mmCIF file of N, CA and C in Angstrom:
data_model
loop_
_atom_site.group_PDB
_atom_site.id
_atom_site.type_symbol
_atom_site.label_atom_id
_atom_site.label_comp_id
_atom_site.label_asym_id
_atom_site.label_seq_id
_atom_site.Cartn_x
_atom_site.Cartn_y
_atom_site.Cartn_z
ATOM 1 N N GLY A 1 -90.363 -59.579 138.110
ATOM 2 C CA GLY A 1 -89.394 -61.500 138.480
ATOM 3 C C GLY A 1 -90.564 -62.036 137.388
ATOM 4 N N PHE A 2 -90.117 -63.316 138.518
ATOM 5 C CA PHE A 2 -90.957 -65.037 137.121
ATOM 6 C C PHE A 2 -91.544 -64.910 138.558
ATOM 7 N N GLY A 3 -92.015 -65.159 139.370
ATOM 8 C CA GLY A 3 -92.809 -65.713 140.456
ATOM 9 C C GLY A 3 -94.093 -65.472 139.335
ATOM 10 N N GLY A 4 -94.558 -66.524 138.937
ATOM 11 C CA GLY A 4 -96.074 -66.758 138.445
ATOM 12 C C GLY A 4 -96.766 -67.600 139.683
ATOM 13 N N GLY A 5 -96.730 -68.152 140.413
ATOM 14 C CA GLY A 5 -97.321 -69.022 141.377
ATOM 15 C C GLY A 5 -97.068 -70.972 140.452
ATOM 16 N N ALA A 6 -97.874 -71.817 142.257
ATOM 17 C CA ALA A 6 -97.481 -73.525 141.346
ATOM 18 C C ALA A 6 -98.640 -73.495 140.147
ATOM 19 N N ALA A 7 -99.627 -73.014 139.880
ATOM 20 C CA ALA A 7 -100.545 -72.971 138.471
ATOM 21 C C ALA A 7 -99.587 -72.776 137.945
ATOM 22 N N ALA A 8 -98.834 -71.956 137.791
ATOM 23 C CA ALA A 8 -98.358 -71.163 136.255
ATOM 24 C C ALA A 8 -97.561 -71.937 136.439
ATOM 25 N N GLY A 9 -96.419 -72.093 136.833
ATOM 26 C CA GLY A 9 -95.550 -72.659 136.917
ATOM 27 C C GLY A 9 -95.881 -74.156 136.522
ATOM 28 N N GLY A 10 -96.257 -74.925 136.666
ATOM 29 C CA GLY A 10 -96.875 -76.268 136.399
ATOM 30 C C GLY A 10 -97.668 -76.122 134.901
ATOM 31 N N GLY A 11 -97.594 -75.652 134.672
ATOM 32 C CA GLY A 11 -98.663 -74.839 133.310
ATOM 33 C C GLY A 11 -97.470 -75.116 132.680
ATOM 34 N N ASP A 12 -96.661 -74.315 132.758
ATOM 35 C CA ASP A 12 -94.756 -73.806 131.752
ATOM 36 C C ASP A 12 -94.651 -75.372 131.978
ATOM 37 N N ALA A 13 -94.303 -76.421 132.791
ATOM 38 C CA ALA A 13 -93.607 -77.414 132.581
ATOM 39 C C ALA A 13 -93.825 -78.492 131.310
ATOM 40 N N THR A 14 -95.200 -78.150 131.348
ATOM 41 C CA THR A 14 -96.717 -79.197 131.038
ATOM 42 C C THR A 14 -96.291 -79.201 129.852
ATOM 43 N N GLN A 15 -96.645 -77.189 129.026
ATOM 44 C CA GLN A 15 -96.257 -76.736 127.488
ATOM 45 C C GLN A 15 -94.779 -77.675 127.663
ATOM 46 N N ALA A 16 -93.483 -77.522 127.970
ATOM 47 C CA ALA A 16 -92.521 -77.818 127.909
ATOM 48 C C ALA A 16 -91.915 -79.350 127.504
ATOM 49 N N ALA A 17 -92.875 -79.854 128.290
ATOM 50 C CA ALA A 17 -93.124 -81.651 128.166
ATOM 51 C C ALA A 17 -93.129 -82.119 126.967
ATOM 52 N N ARG A 18 -94.994 -81.379 126.723
ATOM 53 C CA ARG A 18 -95.429 -81.845 125.090
ATOM 54 C C ARG A 18 -94.486 -81.073 123.922
ATOM 55 N N ALA A 19 -94.001 -79.874 124.032
ATOM 56 C CA ALA A 19 -92.487 -79.948 123.051
ATOM 57 C C ALA A 19 -92.067 -80.025 123.050
ATOM 58 N N GLN A 20 -91.346 -81.164 124.173
ATOM 59 C CA GLN A 20 -90.008 -81.644 123.636
ATOM 60 C C GLN A 20 -90.461 -83.164 122.793
ATOM 61 N N ALA A 21 -91.634 -83.792 123.212
ATOM 62 C CA ALA A 21 -92.481 -84.307 123.110
ATOM 63 C C ALA A 21 -92.587 -84.627 121.494
ATOM 64 N N ALA A 22 -92.756 -83.836 120.958
ATOM 65 C CA ALA A 22 -93.349 -83.335 119.593
ATOM 66 C C ALA A 22 -92.394 -83.146 118.669
ATOM 67 N N MET A 23 -91.262 -82.047 118.944
ATOM 68 C CA MET A 23 -89.938 -82.323 118.742
ATOM 69 C C MET A 23 -88.988 -83.702 118.493
ATOM 70 N N ALA A 24 -89.253 -84.522 119.330
ATOM 71 C CA ALA A 24 -88.854 -85.772 120.263
ATOM 72 C C ALA A 24 -89.545 -87.016 118.220
ATOM 73 N N GLN A 25 -90.869 -86.463 118.550
ATOM 74 C CA GLN A 25 -91.573 -87.556 117.319
ATOM 75 C C GLN A 25 -90.624 -86.798 116.060
ATOM 76 N N GLN A 26 -90.688 -85.319 115.849
ATOM 77 C CA GLN A 26 -90.611 -84.871 114.730
ATOM 78 C C GLN A 26 -88.818 -85.474 113.877
ATOM 79 N N ARG A 27 -87.979 -85.793 114.830
ATOM 80 C CA ARG A 27 -87.038 -85.691 114.895
ATOM 81 C C ARG A 27 -87.147 -87.448 114.605
ATOM 82 N N ALA A 28 -87.688 -88.461 114.811
ATOM 83 C CA ALA A 28 -87.636 -89.965 114.904
ATOM 84 C C ALA A 28 -88.443 -89.806 113.344
ATOM 85 N N ALA A 29 -90.031 -89.631 113.002
ATOM 86 C CA ALA A 29 -90.278 -88.995 111.552
ATOM 87 C C ALA A 29 -89.691 -88.682 110.725
ATOM 88 N N MET A 30 -88.432 -87.922 110.893
ATOM 89 C CA MET A 30 -87.494 -87.852 110.181
ATOM 90 C C MET A 30 -86.719 -87.769 109.986
ATOM 91 N N ALA A 31 -85.975 -88.823 110.665
ATOM 92 C CA ALA A 31 -84.516 -89.533 110.966
ATOM 93 C C ALA A 31 -85.100 -91.371 110.223
ATOM 94 N N ALA A 32 -86.977 -91.516 109.953
ATOM 95 C CA ALA A 32 -87.325 -92.473 109.655
ATOM 96 C C ALA A 32 -86.856 -92.393 108.188
ATOM 97 N N GLN A 33 -87.474 -91.184 107.670
ATOM 98 C CA GLN A 33 -87.633 -90.960 105.854
ATOM 99 C C GLN A 33 -86.506 -90.803 106.049
ATOM 100 N N ALA A 34 -84.870 -90.898 106.332
ATOM 101 C CA ALA A 34 -83.455 -90.105 105.706
ATOM 102 C C ALA A 34 -83.134 -91.757 105.666
ATOM 103 N N SER A 35 -84.064 -92.711 106.129
ATOM 104 C CA SER A 35 -83.250 -93.788 106.862
ATOM 105 C C SER A 35 -83.905 -94.763 105.052
ATOM 106 N N LYS A 36 -85.013 -94.702 104.717
ATOM 107 C CA LYS A 36 -86.085 -94.995 104.120
ATOM 108 C C LYS A 36 -85.206 -95.735 102.896
ATOM 109 N N GLY A 37 -84.623 -95.092 102.522
ATOM 110 C CA GLY A 37 -83.588 -96.395 101.405
ATOM 111 C C GLY A 37 -82.543 -97.057 102.038
ATOM 112 N N THR A 38 -82.296 -96.847 102.814
ATOM 113 C CA THR A 38 -81.409 -97.887 103.108
ATOM 114 C C THR A 38 -81.624 -99.090 104.251
ATOM 115 N N ALA A 39 -82.583 -98.867 104.409
ATOM 116 C CA ALA A 39 -83.443 -100.153 105.693
ATOM 117 C C ALA A 39 -83.312 -101.376 104.121
ATOM 118 N N VAL A 40 -84.215 -100.915 103.784
ATOM 119 C CA VAL A 40 -84.584 -101.867 102.973
ATOM 120 C C VAL A 40 -84.095 -101.840 101.275
ATOM 121 N N PRO A 41 -82.924 -102.346 100.675
ATOM 122 C CA PRO A 41 -82.483 -101.723 99.484
ATOM 123 C C PRO A 41 -82.914 -101.875 98.412
ATOM 124 N N GLY A 42 -83.358 -100.659 97.968
ATOM 125 C CA GLY A 42 -84.314 -100.297 96.903
ATOM 126 C C GLY A 42 -85.891 -101.111 96.663
ATOM 127 N N VAL A 43 -86.239 -101.024 98.209
ATOM 128 C CA VAL A 43 -88.165 -101.478 97.943
ATOM 129 C C VAL A 43 -88.459 -100.085 98.130
ATOM 130 N N GLN A 44 -88.274 -99.200 99.122
ATOM 131 C CA GLN A 44 -88.864 -97.470 98.881
ATOM 132 C C GLN A 44 -89.004 -96.904 97.622
ATOM 133 N N ASP A 45 -87.571 -97.103 96.888
ATOM 134 C CA ASP A 45 -86.628 -96.381 95.715
ATOM 135 C C ASP A 45 -87.610 -96.316 95.029
ATOM 136 N N GLU A 46 -87.731 -98.014 94.664
ATOM 137 C CA GLU A 46 -88.876 -98.537 93.696
ATOM 138 C C GLU A 46 -89.506 -98.247 93.156
ATOM 139 N N GLU A 47 -90.770 -98.101 94.151
ATOM 140 C CA GLU A 47 -92.246 -97.790 94.330
ATOM 141 C C GLU A 47 -92.320 -96.258 93.063
ATOM 142 N N ASP A 48 -91.551 -95.189 93.301
ATOM 143 C CA ASP A 48 -91.991 -94.355 92.349
ATOM 144 C C ASP A 48 -91.751 -94.875 90.955
ATOM 145 N N VAL A 49 -91.004 -95.096 90.357
ATOM 146 C CA VAL A 49 -90.255 -95.872 89.078
ATOM 147 C C VAL A 49 -91.223 -97.083 88.868
ATOM 148 N N PRO A 50 -91.321 -96.437 87.300
ATOM 149 C CA PRO A 50 -92.627 -97.381 86.574
ATOM 150 C C PRO A 50 -91.964 -98.732 86.429
ATOM 151 N N GLU A 51 -92.606 -100.299 86.768
ATOM 152 C CA GLU A 51 -91.520 -101.291 86.723
ATOM 153 C C GLU A 51 -91.442 -101.237 84.972
ATOM 154 N N LEU A 52 -89.829 -101.497 84.795
ATOM 155 C CA LEU A 52 -89.959 -102.659 82.013
ATOM 156 C C LEU A 52 -91.150 -103.630 81.731
ATOM 157 N N VAL A 53 -91.548 -103.059 81.139
ATOM 158 C CA VAL A 53 -92.545 -103.090 80.356
ATOM 159 C C VAL A 53 -91.782 -105.404 79.926
ATOM 160 N N VAL A 54 -93.362 -106.564 80.648
ATOM 161 C CA VAL A 54 -92.307 -107.473 80.090
ATOM 162 C C VAL A 54 -93.239 -107.963 79.086
ATOM 163 N N GLU A 55 -93.049 -108.351 78.180
ATOM 164 C CA GLU A 55 -93.725 -108.487 76.912
ATOM 165 C C GLU A 55 -93.901 -109.864 76.948
ATOM 166 N N GLU A 56 -94.949 -110.372 75.809
ATOM 167 C CA GLU A 56 -95.910 -111.047 76.377
ATOM 168 C C GLU A 56 -95.029 -112.362 76.337
ATOM 169 N N GLY A 57 -94.902 -112.258 74.712
ATOM 170 C CA GLY A 57 -94.173 -113.919 74.840
ATOM 171 C C GLY A 57 -92.600 -114.037 75.514
ATOM 172 N N GLY A 58 -93.043 -115.141 76.284
ATOM 173 C CA GLY A 58 -91.885 -115.659 76.912
ATOM 174 C C GLY A 58 -90.984 -114.521 78.036
ATOM 175 N N GLY A 59 -91.109 -113.837 78.438
ATOM 176 C CA GLY A 59 -91.514 -113.241 79.757
ATOM 177 C C GLY A 59 -89.942 -112.587 80.003
ATOM 178 N N VAL A 60 -89.605 -112.037 78.207
ATOM 179 C CA VAL A 60 -88.368 -111.759 78.262
ATOM 180 C C VAL A 60 -88.668 -110.266 78.293
ATOM 181 N N GLU A 61 -87.497 -109.772 78.731
ATOM 182 C CA GLU A 61 -87.376 -108.447 79.302
ATOM 183 C C GLU A 61 -86.495 -107.387 78.835
ATOM 184 N N ASP A 62 -86.556 -106.359 78.077
ATOM 185 C CA ASP A 62 -85.227 -106.035 76.550
ATOM 186 C C ASP A 62 -84.312 -107.015 76.294
ATOM 187 N N GLY A 63 -84.873 -107.865 76.002
ATOM 188 C CA GLY A 63 -83.903 -109.599 75.598
ATOM 189 C C GLY A 63 -83.176 -110.287 75.977
ATOM 190 N N VAL A 64 -83.851 -109.214 77.878
ATOM 191 C CA VAL A 64 -83.196 -110.014 79.298
ATOM 192 C C VAL A 64 -83.875 -111.051 79.639
ATOM 193 N N GLU A 65 -84.080 -112.218 80.340
ATOM 194 C CA GLU A 65 -84.924 -112.918 80.723
ATOM 195 C C GLU A 65 -85.003 -112.838 82.434
ATOM 196 N N ALA A 66 -86.119 -112.192 82.918
ATOM 197 C CA ALA A 66 -86.886 -111.613 83.570
ATOM 198 C C ALA A 66 -86.417 -112.329 85.029
ATOM 199 N N LYS A 67 -86.362 -113.635 84.621
ATOM 200 C CA LYS A 67 -85.813 -114.815 86.221
ATOM 201 C C LYS A 67 -84.371 -114.743 86.531
ATOM 202 N N ASP A 68 -83.610 -114.004 84.996
ATOM 203 C CA ASP A 68 -82.090 -113.855 85.076
ATOM 204 C C ASP A 68 -82.274 -112.245 86.439
ATOM 205 N N ILE A 69 -82.561 -111.754 85.902
ATOM 206 C CA ILE A 69 -82.077 -110.299 86.511
ATOM 207 C C ILE A 69 -83.164 -110.372 87.707
ATOM 208 N N ASP A 70 -84.310 -110.815 87.981
ATOM 209 C CA ASP A 70 -84.055 -111.069 89.400
ATOM 210 C C ASP A 70 -83.060 -112.166 90.431
ATOM 211 N N LEU A 71 -82.698 -113.086 89.683
ATOM 212 C CA LEU A 71 -81.504 -113.977 90.105
ATOM 213 C C LEU A 71 -80.250 -112.192 90.478
ATOM 214 N N VAL A 72 -79.724 -112.291 89.500
ATOM 215 C CA VAL A 72 -78.947 -110.735 89.736
ATOM 216 C C VAL A 72 -79.318 -110.130 90.966
ATOM 217 N N MET A 73 -80.661 -109.046 91.043
ATOM 218 C CA MET A 73 -80.535 -108.458 92.110
ATOM 219 C C MET A 73 -80.639 -109.013 93.510
ATOM 220 N N GLY A 74 -80.878 -109.971 92.986
ATOM 221 C CA GLY A 74 -80.989 -110.995 94.604
ATOM 222 C C GLY A 74 -79.254 -111.189 95.190
ATOM 223 N N GLN A 75 -78.998 -111.696 93.906
ATOM 224 C CA GLN A 75 -77.345 -112.073 93.813
ATOM 225 C C GLN A 75 -76.522 -110.741 94.980
ATOM 226 N N ALA A 76 -76.813 -110.334 93.796
ATOM 227 C CA ALA A 76 -75.807 -108.436 93.752
ATOM 228 C C ALA A 76 -76.288 -106.918 94.534
ATOM 229 N N SER A 77 -77.873 -107.689 95.490
ATOM 230 C CA SER A 77 -78.204 -106.759 96.077
ATOM 231 C C SER A 77 -78.150 -105.629 95.400
ATOM 232 N N CYS A 78 -78.608 -104.956 93.725
ATOM 233 C CA CYS A 78 -78.351 -104.126 93.016
ATOM 234 C C CYS A 78 -79.684 -103.561 92.781
ATOM 235 N N THR A 79 -80.428 -102.970 92.106
ATOM 236 C CA THR A 79 -81.382 -102.869 90.981
ATOM 237 C C THR A 79 -82.012 -103.557 89.728
ATOM 238 N N ARG A 80 -82.487 -103.427 89.522
ATOM 239 C CA ARG A 80 -83.207 -103.516 88.499
ATOM 240 C C ARG A 80 -82.841 -103.202 87.296
ATOM 241 N N VAL A 81 -82.422 -102.353 87.376
ATOM 242 C CA VAL A 81 -81.725 -101.562 86.047
ATOM 243 C C VAL A 81 -80.450 -101.273 85.919
ATOM 244 N N GLU A 82 -79.775 -101.626 87.127
ATOM 245 C CA GLU A 82 -78.158 -102.373 87.306
ATOM 246 C C GLU A 82 -78.375 -103.688 86.498
ATOM 247 N N ALA A 83 -79.157 -104.189 87.312
ATOM 248 C CA ALA A 83 -79.141 -105.982 86.699
ATOM 249 C C ALA A 83 -79.531 -105.885 84.949
ATOM 250 N N VAL A 84 -80.570 -105.687 84.191
ATOM 251 C CA VAL A 84 -80.300 -105.388 83.501
ATOM 252 C C VAL A 84 -78.717 -105.391 82.319
ATOM 253 N N ALA A 85 -79.102 -103.692 82.979
ATOM 254 C CA ALA A 85 -77.273 -103.929 82.058
ATOM 255 C C ALA A 85 -76.263 -104.333 82.900
ATOM 256 N N ALA A 86 -76.083 -104.812 83.900
ATOM 257 C CA ALA A 86 -74.830 -106.206 83.508
ATOM 258 C C ALA A 86 -75.238 -107.333 83.285
ATOM 259 N N LEU A 87 -76.048 -107.238 82.917
ATOM 260 C CA LEU A 87 -76.673 -108.403 81.827
ATOM 261 C C LEU A 87 -76.069 -108.361 80.981
ATOM 262 N N ARG A 88 -76.398 -107.478 80.303
ATOM 263 C CA ARG A 88 -76.620 -106.982 78.898
ATOM 264 C C ARG A 88 -74.609 -106.981 79.012
ATOM 265 N N GLU A 89 -74.049 -105.808 78.945
ATOM 266 C CA GLU A 89 -72.676 -106.504 79.452
ATOM 267 C C GLU A 89 -71.929 -107.368 79.828
ATOM 268 N N ASN A 90 -72.496 -108.257 80.032
ATOM 269 C CA ASN A 90 -72.075 -109.628 79.778
ATOM 270 C C ASN A 90 -72.822 -110.220 79.190
ATOM 271 N N ASP A 91 -73.638 -110.152 78.225
ATOM 272 C CA ASP A 91 -73.986 -110.850 76.960
ATOM 273 C C ASP A 91 -74.835 -112.160 77.993
ATOM 274 N N GLY A 92 -75.466 -111.942 78.701
ATOM 275 C CA GLY A 92 -76.341 -112.363 79.282
ATOM 276 C C GLY A 92 -76.014 -113.448 80.712
ATOM 277 N N ASP A 93 -74.414 -113.762 80.500
ATOM 278 C CA ASP A 93 -74.071 -114.596 81.144
ATOM 279 C C ASP A 93 -74.126 -114.005 83.275
ATOM 280 N N LEU A 94 -74.971 -115.320 83.843
ATOM 281 C CA LEU A 94 -75.320 -114.391 85.461
ATOM 282 C C LEU A 94 -73.823 -114.946 86.024
ATOM 283 N N VAL A 95 -72.870 -114.847 86.597
ATOM 284 C CA VAL A 95 -71.631 -115.085 87.299
ATOM 285 C C VAL A 95 -71.342 -114.131 87.146
ATOM 286 N N ASN A 96 -71.470 -113.720 85.445
ATOM 287 C CA ASN A 96 -70.501 -112.913 85.046
ATOM 288 C C ASN A 96 -70.860 -111.414 85.346
ATOM 289 N N ALA A 97 -71.426 -110.562 85.562
ATOM 290 C CA ALA A 97 -73.157 -109.783 85.814
ATOM 291 C C ALA A 97 -73.005 -109.869 87.096
ATOM 292 N N ILE A 98 -72.931 -110.914 87.582
ATOM 293 C CA ILE A 98 -73.117 -111.192 89.610
ATOM 294 C C ILE A 98 -71.609 -110.377 89.894
ATOM 295 N N MET A 99 -70.504 -111.111 89.203
ATOM 296 C CA MET A 99 -69.004 -110.688 89.677
ATOM 297 C C MET A 99 -68.788 -109.056 89.300
ATOM 298 N N SER A 100 -69.159 -108.208 88.164
ATOM 299 C CA SER A 100 -69.389 -107.427 87.525
ATOM 300 C C SER A 100 -69.797 -105.794 89.025
ATOM 301 N N LEU A 101 -71.222 -106.451 89.378
ATOM 302 C CA LEU A 101 -72.000 -105.355 90.167
ATOM 303 C C LEU A 101 -71.461 -106.004 92.148
ATOM 304 N N THR A 102 -70.834 -106.867 92.321
ATOM 305 C CA THR A 102 -70.629 -106.592 92.912
ATOM 306 C C THR A 102 -68.562 -106.563 93.347
ATOM 307 N N THR A 103 -67.792 -106.156 92.617
ATOM 308 C CA THR A 103 -66.457 -107.357 92.590
ATOM 309 C C THR A 103 -65.943 -105.025 92.603
#
C-alpha cells in the first residue's frame, strides 16, 4: 500500500504545494505575457519597431508633421504607422484622419 508514515506524507504535501505554486506563477507569467499588448495599446509592441526617421528640417516625418501624428495617435488610439497613413489619405486633415480611424 501507500502507508509511508507521517514524515513521507508531509513531504509529499509540501512538494505538491510547491508544484501548485510554481504552476500558478507560470500561468500568471503567461497571462501577463499574453495581455502585454492589450493592457497599454501600442506601448509594448512598438519597442521592437524602429522609429520612423524625423528629418532635421522642421520636424516633418515623411511629409507629415510629427505633432499631427502624435495628435492623431492620441485621439484615435492607433499606431504611428496607422496615423501617418490616415493623415496621408486625408491630405493632412486632422479631423478627417481621426474620423477615418475611429468610425
